[in-house]
Amino acid sequence: MKELIKKLVETYGPSGNEDKIRQVIQEEIAGLADEVRTDALGNLIARKRGQNGGKRVMLAAHMDEIGVIVTHVDEKGFLRFGAVGGVWPHTLLGGRVVFANGTVGVIGTEKVEDEERNKVIPLEKLFIDVGAVDKTSVPVQIGDVAGFSRPFADMGKRLVAKAFDDRIGCAVLIQTMRDLKKTPHDVYFVFSVQEEVGLRGAMTSAYGIEPEMGLSVDVTLTGDTPEAQTMAVELGKGPAIKVKDGRMLAHPGVKRLLVETAEAIGIPYQLEVLERGTTDATAIQVSREGVPAGCVSIPCRYVHTPSEMVDYDDVTNAVKLLVAMLEKPIIL
Ligand code: CO
Ligand code: ZN
């Protein structure tokens, strides 16, 4: 899957600007679904029809990534910017961003006083330098959005990239579509938009699909780095089956189904309790009259920085888990 993963993570696609990444995914899933459509918000929805008797199942992974939006251009051509999604200022200085038209920007800062050297420089003091000599030579405008620019790195077992949140979920969904030869269920693979700004794509797509069960595939935090938060999730210990996050309690039947499936096929798994943050499953769970929902998480270090890290075995095991779950009847 590494070639697919590299392609997905290196593609541009901040929230609200998912055209390019949707195009890439659409090409990757060509011929794998019975129906493919894009809804009014931009969600890419691929349906794999099952034989009768199965459930209507929705799997969601978000295509969008966090980014920055131009708010002001000064006379010398420097850009001020705001955040699109959870962008933290301490991850930015010296970094590079790239706009939809390919314009590269470097993030610089105003003068830092001696007493400020050990403090986080707030967003308001940062600017983007696109290499312009004056205002008229700036190749982007107010409202244009950039994403982090960082190449994929294959460290062997561990992988590093920008936007593993949630292109790794997109990769897992695509590979699941490839490996799932037969299913009794009507399966909708949703590559959603605007998750990072409030689960908006999952909200509308779930309303349209009316699933009988919903799952998101997204990243989760870990507790396995020096002086990390206390959290019982580690890289390489298997995909994490969500029990709870900041906004959702997973449906106990969905959680049990995932646990039983992992045990039946003999893959490692972890139980996830995430104290802050959430996924598309939250929006699915509370759509219409309510949907039994859960989440398969890929453990990820350094989430929402330009260098997010996952374990390759966790990724391939997540695919095995989803394929095995979709191959048999679902009883919640
Ligand atoms: Co995120
Ligand atoms: Zn995410």
Tab-separated table of C-alpha atoms and ligand atoms in Angstrom:
chain	number	residue	atom	x	y	z
A	1	MET	CA	0.000	0.000	0.000
A	2	LYS	CA	2.970	2.341	0.391
A	3	GLU	CA	2.776	3.738	-3.130
A	4	LEU	CA	-0.936	4.524	-2.668
A	5	ILE	CA	-0.233	6.111	0.713
A	6	LYS	CA	2.530	8.340	-0.666
A	7	LYS	CA	0.267	9.520	-3.475
A	8	LEU	CA	-2.596	10.353	-1.110
A	9	VAL	CA	-0.568	12.191	1.542
A	10	GLU	CA	1.362	14.310	-0.929
A	11	THR	CA	-1.783	15.599	-2.628
A	12	TYR	CA	-3.164	19.036	-1.773
A	13	GLY	CA	-6.553	19.170	-0.053
A	14	PRO	CA	-7.282	21.430	2.920
A	15	SER	CA	-10.913	21.569	4.119
A	16	GLY	CA	-13.210	23.069	1.493
A	17	ASN	CA	-10.568	22.533	-1.188
A	18	GLU	CA	-10.847	18.793	-1.775
A	19	ASP	CA	-11.095	18.795	-5.609
A	20	LYS	CA	-7.566	17.533	-6.251
A	21	ILE	CA	-7.577	14.796	-3.631
A	22	ARG	CA	-11.058	13.700	-4.678
A	23	GLN	CA	-9.790	13.373	-8.260
A	24	VAL	CA	-6.861	11.218	-7.104
A	25	ILE	CA	-9.128	8.953	-5.033
A	26	GLN	CA	-11.674	8.711	-7.837
A	27	GLU	CA	-8.954	7.374	-10.133
A	28	GLU	CA	-7.765	4.894	-7.495
A	29	ILE	CA	-11.242	3.428	-6.955
A	30	ALA	CA	-12.222	3.260	-10.639
A	31	GLY	CA	-13.865	-0.079	-11.323
A	32	LEU	CA	-14.072	-1.071	-7.651
A	33	ALA	CA	-17.632	0.089	-6.950
A	34	ASP	CA	-21.067	-0.391	-8.481
A	35	GLU	CA	-21.873	3.305	-8.191
A	36	VAL	CA	-19.748	6.393	-7.565
A	37	ARG	CA	-21.118	9.874	-7.016
A	38	THR	CA	-20.117	13.222	-5.549
A	39	ASP	CA	-22.729	14.966	-3.408
A	40	ALA	CA	-23.488	18.687	-3.143
A	41	LEU	CA	-20.845	19.276	-0.450
A	42	GLY	CA	-18.177	17.358	-2.356
A	43	ASN	CA	-18.177	14.012	-0.554
A	44	LEU	CA	-17.102	11.159	-2.808
A	45	ILE	CA	-19.492	8.252	-2.230
A	46	ALA	CA	-18.728	4.798	-3.655
A	47	ARG	CA	-21.265	2.033	-3.225
A	48	LYS	CA	-20.508	-1.659	-3.369
A	49	ARG	CA	-23.768	-3.526	-3.632
A	50	GLY	CA	-24.213	-6.693	-1.596
A	51	GLN	CA	-26.606	-9.586	-1.982
A	52	ASN	CA	-29.936	-9.173	-0.223
A	53	GLY	CA	-30.117	-9.698	3.493
A	54	GLY	CA	-27.161	-7.586	4.503
A	55	LYS	CA	-27.079	-4.215	6.195
A	56	ARG	CA	-26.567	-0.757	4.767
A	57	VAL	CA	-23.097	0.062	6.088
A	58	MET	CA	-21.330	3.404	5.808
A	59	LEU	CA	-17.553	3.676	6.149
A	60	ALA	CA	-16.131	7.196	6.258
A	61	ALA	CA	-12.627	8.597	5.997
A	62	HIS	CA	-12.074	12.303	5.492
A	63	MET	CA	-10.188	13.604	2.475
A	64	ASP	CA	-9.543	17.061	3.885
A	65	GLU	CA	-6.462	18.138	5.803
A	66	ILE	CA	-5.813	21.117	8.058
A	67	GLY	CA	-4.456	24.281	6.437
A	68	VAL	CA	-4.037	28.039	6.562
A	69	ILE	CA	-6.127	30.757	4.873
A	70	VAL	CA	-4.893	34.134	3.620
A	71	THR	CA	-6.539	36.998	5.499
A	72	HIS	CA	-4.425	39.987	4.390
A	73	VAL	CA	-1.697	40.915	1.903
A	74	ASP	CA	0.590	43.815	2.804
A	75	GLU	CA	2.356	46.298	0.465
A	76	LYS	CA	5.546	44.214	0.392
A	77	GLY	CA	3.648	41.055	-0.454
A	78	PHE	CA	3.685	39.313	2.911
A	79	LEU	CA	0.555	37.363	3.795
A	80	ARG	CA	-1.214	37.194	7.128
A	81	PHE	CA	-3.274	34.082	7.687
A	82	GLY	CA	-5.735	32.241	9.863
A	83	ALA	CA	-6.195	28.555	10.635
A	84	VAL	CA	-8.433	26.101	8.775
A	85	GLY	CA	-9.023	23.390	11.353
A	86	GLY	CA	-6.754	22.675	14.317
A	87	VAL	CA	-3.498	24.358	13.291
A	88	TRP	CA	-1.215	25.130	16.245
A	89	PRO	CA	1.274	28.013	15.974
A	90	HIS	CA	4.165	26.035	17.500
A	91	THR	CA	4.121	23.673	14.494
A	92	LEU	CA	4.512	26.442	11.924
A	93	LEU	CA	7.656	28.611	12.099
A	94	GLY	CA	10.145	27.776	9.354
A	95	GLY	CA	7.693	25.405	7.759
A	96	ARG	CA	6.480	25.535	4.204
A	97	VAL	CA	2.971	25.581	2.841
A	98	VAL	CA	1.646	25.094	-0.659
A	99	PHE	CA	-1.423	26.615	-2.316
A	100	ALA	CA	-3.765	25.014	-4.868
A	101	ASN	CA	-1.945	26.725	-7.744
A	102	GLY	CA	1.421	25.382	-6.571
A	103	THR	CA	2.613	28.596	-4.902
A	104	VAL	CA	5.024	27.742	-2.089
A	105	GLY	CA	5.129	29.843	1.068
A	106	VAL	CA	7.584	29.975	3.963
A	107	ILE	CA	6.323	30.834	7.421
A	108	GLY	CA	8.251	33.631	9.111
A	109	THR	CA	7.808	35.628	12.290
A	110	GLU	CA	7.942	39.210	13.449
A	111	LYS	CA	10.848	40.151	15.725
A	112	VAL	CA	10.977	37.909	18.808
A	113	GLU	CA	12.019	39.660	22.035
A	114	ASP	CA	14.525	37.904	24.323
A	115	GLU	CA	11.909	37.195	26.966
A	116	GLU	CA	9.655	35.588	24.309
A	117	ARG	CA	12.230	33.076	23.063
A	118	ASN	CA	10.841	30.173	25.065
A	119	LYS	CA	7.217	31.002	24.369
A	120	VAL	CA	4.983	29.910	21.547
A	121	ILE	CA	4.781	32.656	18.943
A	122	PRO	CA	1.081	33.383	18.347
A	123	LEU	CA	-0.438	33.077	14.874
A	124	GLU	CA	-0.917	36.854	14.760
A	125	LYS	CA	2.863	37.373	14.745
A	126	LEU	CA	3.494	34.923	11.927
A	127	PHE	CA	3.272	35.608	8.198
A	128	ILE	CA	3.727	33.726	4.919
A	129	ASP	CA	6.452	34.765	2.495
A	130	VAL	CA	5.689	33.570	-1.048
A	131	GLY	CA	8.831	35.104	-2.490
A	132	ALA	CA	7.005	38.122	-3.894
A	133	VAL	CA	8.892	41.418	-4.395
A	134	ASP	CA	5.768	43.522	-3.839
A	135	LYS	CA	1.994	43.274	-3.493
A	136	THR	CA	1.363	43.027	-7.248
A	137	SER	CA	3.574	39.960	-7.653
A	138	VAL	CA	1.763	37.847	-5.052
A	139	PRO	CA	0.330	34.842	-6.948
A	140	VAL	CA	-2.475	34.157	-4.431
A	141	GLN	CA	-5.260	36.240	-2.907
A	142	ILE	CA	-7.405	36.742	0.202
A	143	GLY	CA	-9.283	33.550	0.984
A	144	ASP	CA	-6.844	31.203	-0.750
A	145	VAL	CA	-5.955	28.192	1.368
A	146	ALA	CA	-2.635	26.368	1.704
A	147	GLY	CA	-1.736	23.018	3.196
A	148	PHE	CA	1.526	21.863	4.746
A	149	SER	CA	4.218	20.919	2.264
A	150	ARG	CA	6.255	17.914	3.354
A	151	PRO	CA	7.336	14.753	1.502
A	152	PHE	CA	6.330	11.244	2.564
A	153	ALA	CA	9.114	9.286	4.289
A	154	ASP	CA	9.213	5.496	4.489
A	155	MET	CA	11.166	4.484	7.598
A	156	GLY	CA	10.385	0.812	7.081
A	157	LYS	CA	7.913	-0.175	9.750
A	158	ARG	CA	7.049	3.440	10.538
A	159	LEU	CA	5.870	6.014	8.030
A	160	VAL	CA	5.942	9.818	8.259
A	161	ALA	CA	3.960	12.401	6.311
A	162	LYS	CA	1.768	15.441	6.541
A	163	ALA	CA	-1.969	14.657	6.421
A	164	PHE	CA	-1.930	11.056	7.652
A	165	ASP	CA	-4.973	12.608	9.332
A	166	ASP	CA	-6.843	11.349	7.452
A	167	ARG	CA	-5.356	10.235	4.166
A	168	ILE	CA	-4.285	7.069	5.969
A	169	GLY	CA	-7.996	6.409	6.558
A	170	CYS	CA	-8.626	7.047	2.854
A	171	ALA	CA	-5.872	4.549	1.991
A	172	VAL	CA	-7.428	1.968	4.329
A	173	LEU	CA	-10.843	2.442	2.680
A	174	ILE	CA	-9.408	2.142	-0.835
A	175	GLN	CA	-7.470	-1.008	0.055
A	176	THR	CA	-10.590	-2.446	1.724
A	177	MET	CA	-12.494	-1.848	-1.519
A	178	ARG	CA	-9.745	-3.708	-3.387
A	179	ASP	CA	-9.588	-6.662	-1.010
A	180	LEU	CA	-13.315	-7.087	-0.375
A	181	LYS	CA	-14.386	-9.554	-3.048
A	182	LYS	CA	-17.796	-10.530	-1.693
A	183	THR	CA	-20.080	-9.020	0.926
A	184	PRO	CA	-23.702	-9.525	1.922
A	185	HIS	CA	-23.914	-5.817	2.791
A	186	ASP	CA	-24.684	-2.692	0.847
A	187	VAL	CA	-21.437	-0.884	1.610
A	188	TYR	CA	-20.963	2.848	1.111
A	189	PHE	CA	-17.372	4.041	1.141
A	190	VAL	CA	-17.463	7.768	1.869
A	191	PHE	CA	-14.451	9.990	1.326
A	192	SER	CA	-15.751	12.956	3.245
A	193	VAL	CA	-15.050	16.687	3.094
A	194	GLN	CA	-14.679	19.327	5.811
A	195	GLU	CA	-14.110	16.994	8.766
A	196	GLU	CA	-11.432	19.229	10.233
A	197	VAL	CA	-13.815	22.172	10.430
A	198	GLY	CA	-16.688	20.302	12.075
A	199	LEU	CA	-17.594	16.904	10.548
A	200	ARG	CA	-19.690	18.637	7.904
A	201	GLY	CA	-19.264	16.160	5.055
A	202	ALA	CA	-20.105	13.173	7.246
A	203	MET	CA	-23.242	14.956	8.435
A	204	THR	CA	-24.728	15.366	4.945
A	205	SER	CA	-23.524	12.061	3.522
A	206	ALA	CA	-24.937	10.089	6.463
A	207	TYR	CA	-28.257	11.861	6.021
A	208	GLY	CA	-28.329	10.837	2.364
A	209	ILE	CA	-27.222	7.244	2.863
A	210	GLU	CA	-29.301	6.462	5.968
A	211	PRO	CA	-26.889	3.750	7.125
A	212	GLU	CA	-27.878	0.960	9.500
A	213	MET	CA	-24.339	0.988	10.840
A	214	GLY	CA	-21.619	3.602	10.522
A	215	LEU	CA	-17.878	3.498	11.001
A	216	SER	CA	-15.217	6.117	10.607
A	217	VAL	CA	-11.609	5.279	9.911
A	218	ASP	CA	-9.385	8.016	11.266
A	219	VAL	CA	-6.240	8.585	13.306
A	220	THR	CA	-6.025	8.706	17.076
A	221	LEU	CA	-3.408	9.979	19.504
A	222	THR	CA	-0.913	7.780	21.346
A	223	GLY	CA	0.713	7.759	24.769
A	224	ASP	CA	3.982	6.180	23.686
A	225	THR	CA	6.418	9.089	23.321
A	226	PRO	CA	8.631	10.731	26.014
A	227	GLU	CA	6.513	12.361	28.754
A	228	ALA	CA	3.388	11.942	26.627
A	229	GLN	CA	-0.151	12.261	27.922
A	230	THR	CA	-1.317	9.096	29.674
A	231	MET	CA	-3.089	7.109	26.998
A	232	ALA	CA	-3.199	3.351	26.444
A	233	VAL	CA	-2.619	3.440	22.696
A	234	GLU	CA	0.761	2.731	21.094
A	235	LEU	CA	2.127	2.591	17.579
A	236	GLY	CA	2.447	-0.954	16.259
A	237	LYS	CA	0.097	-2.605	18.745
A	238	GLY	CA	-2.706	-2.889	16.217
A	239	PRO	CA	-5.589	-0.760	14.999
A	240	ALA	CA	-7.478	0.894	17.857
A	241	ILE	CA	-11.146	0.110	18.345
A	242	LYS	CA	-12.814	3.200	19.715
A	243	VAL	CA	-14.737	3.004	22.963
A	244	LYS	CA	-14.990	6.730	23.584
A	245	ASP	CA	-13.622	10.040	22.387
A	246	GLY	CA	-14.310	13.683	23.128
A	247	ARG	CA	-17.765	13.630	21.561
A	248	MET	CA	-18.804	10.024	21.046
A	249	LEU	CA	-19.481	6.855	22.947
A	250	ALA	CA	-19.150	4.035	20.442
A	251	HIS	CA	-22.183	1.791	20.097
A	252	PRO	CA	-21.405	-1.259	22.264
A	253	GLY	CA	-22.563	-3.647	19.545
A	254	VAL	CA	-20.247	-2.058	16.985
A	255	LYS	CA	-17.345	-2.148	19.419
A	256	ARG	CA	-18.058	-5.808	20.212
A	257	LEU	CA	-18.333	-6.710	16.524
A	258	LEU	CA	-14.905	-5.185	15.846
A	259	VAL	CA	-13.302	-6.857	18.869
A	260	GLU	CA	-14.765	-10.260	17.989
A	261	THR	CA	-13.678	-9.903	14.375
A	262	ALA	CA	-10.104	-8.961	15.349
A	263	GLU	CA	-9.930	-11.953	17.676
A	264	ALA	CA	-11.401	-14.314	15.101
A	265	ILE	CA	-8.804	-13.409	12.464
A	266	GLY	CA	-5.967	-13.168	14.952
A	267	ILE	CA	-4.794	-9.578	14.471
A	268	PRO	CA	-3.621	-7.373	17.342
A	269	TYR	CA	-5.948	-4.556	18.405
A	270	GLN	CA	-6.159	-1.921	21.144
A	271	LEU	CA	-9.106	-0.323	22.875
A	272	GLU	CA	-9.178	3.442	22.504
A	273	VAL	CA	-10.328	6.065	24.946
A	274	LEU	CA	-9.446	9.464	23.508
A	275	GLU	CA	-10.090	12.336	25.860
A	276	ARG	CA	-10.187	15.162	23.320
A	277	GLY	CA	-11.072	15.243	19.648
A	278	THR	CA	-13.499	13.223	17.590
A	279	THR	CA	-14.208	11.804	14.134
A	280	ASP	CA	-16.850	11.590	11.413
A	281	ALA	CA	-18.505	8.767	13.383
A	282	THR	CA	-19.920	11.381	15.752
A	283	ALA	CA	-21.869	13.025	12.945
A	284	ILE	CA	-23.011	9.655	11.596
A	285	GLN	CA	-24.166	8.486	15.028
A	286	VAL	CA	-26.535	11.394	15.571
A	287	SER	CA	-27.871	11.704	12.024
A	288	ARG	CA	-31.619	11.291	11.479
A	289	GLU	CA	-32.999	8.978	14.193
A	290	GLY	CA	-29.536	7.816	15.233
A	291	VAL	CA	-27.153	5.220	13.803
A	292	PRO	CA	-25.104	2.561	15.631
A	293	ALA	CA	-21.595	3.882	15.081
A	294	GLY	CA	-18.007	3.142	15.902
A	295	CYS	CA	-14.524	3.881	14.710
A	296	VAL	CA	-11.386	2.050	13.691
A	297	SER	CA	-8.453	4.294	14.525
A	298	ILE	CA	-4.919	4.253	13.219
A	299	PRO	CA	-2.594	5.203	16.096
A	300	CYS	CA	-0.644	8.302	15.057
A	301	ARG	CA	2.075	10.379	16.696
A	302	TYR	CA	2.397	14.144	16.214
A	303	VAL	CA	-1.167	14.585	14.899
A	304	HIS	CA	-1.801	17.983	13.283
A	305	THR	CA	1.899	18.662	12.728
A	306	PRO	CA	3.605	18.501	9.314
A	307	SER	CA	5.170	15.163	10.321
A	308	GLU	CA	2.577	12.679	11.509
A	309	MET	CA	3.788	9.115	12.131
A	310	VAL	CA	1.989	5.787	11.825
A	311	ASP	CA	2.997	2.134	11.905
A	312	TYR	CA	2.582	0.255	8.637
A	313	ASP	CA	1.406	-2.958	10.307
A	314	ASP	CA	-1.399	-1.078	12.062
A	315	VAL	CA	-2.518	0.149	8.650
A	316	THR	CA	-2.545	-3.261	6.959
A	317	ASN	CA	-4.223	-4.832	9.991
A	318	ALA	CA	-6.973	-2.207	9.866
A	319	VAL	CA	-7.699	-3.272	6.289
A	320	LYS	CA	-7.853	-6.946	7.343
A	321	LEU	CA	-10.220	-6.054	10.177
A	322	LEU	CA	-12.632	-4.148	7.927
A	323	VAL	CA	-12.601	-6.754	5.164
A	324	ALA	CA	-13.298	-9.574	7.653
A	325	MET	CA	-16.079	-7.555	9.284
A	326	LEU	CA	-17.772	-6.854	5.950
A	327	GLU	CA	-17.557	-10.432	4.719
A	328	LYS	CA	-19.871	-11.870	7.366
A	329	PRO	CA	-23.343	-11.033	8.690
A	330	ILE	CA	-23.538	-8.088	11.062
A	331	ILE	CA	-25.504	-8.610	14.263
A	332	LEU	CA	-25.356	-5.677	16.643
B	1	CO	CO	-7.631	15.970	12.368
B	2	ZN	ZN	-9.012	13.129	11.243
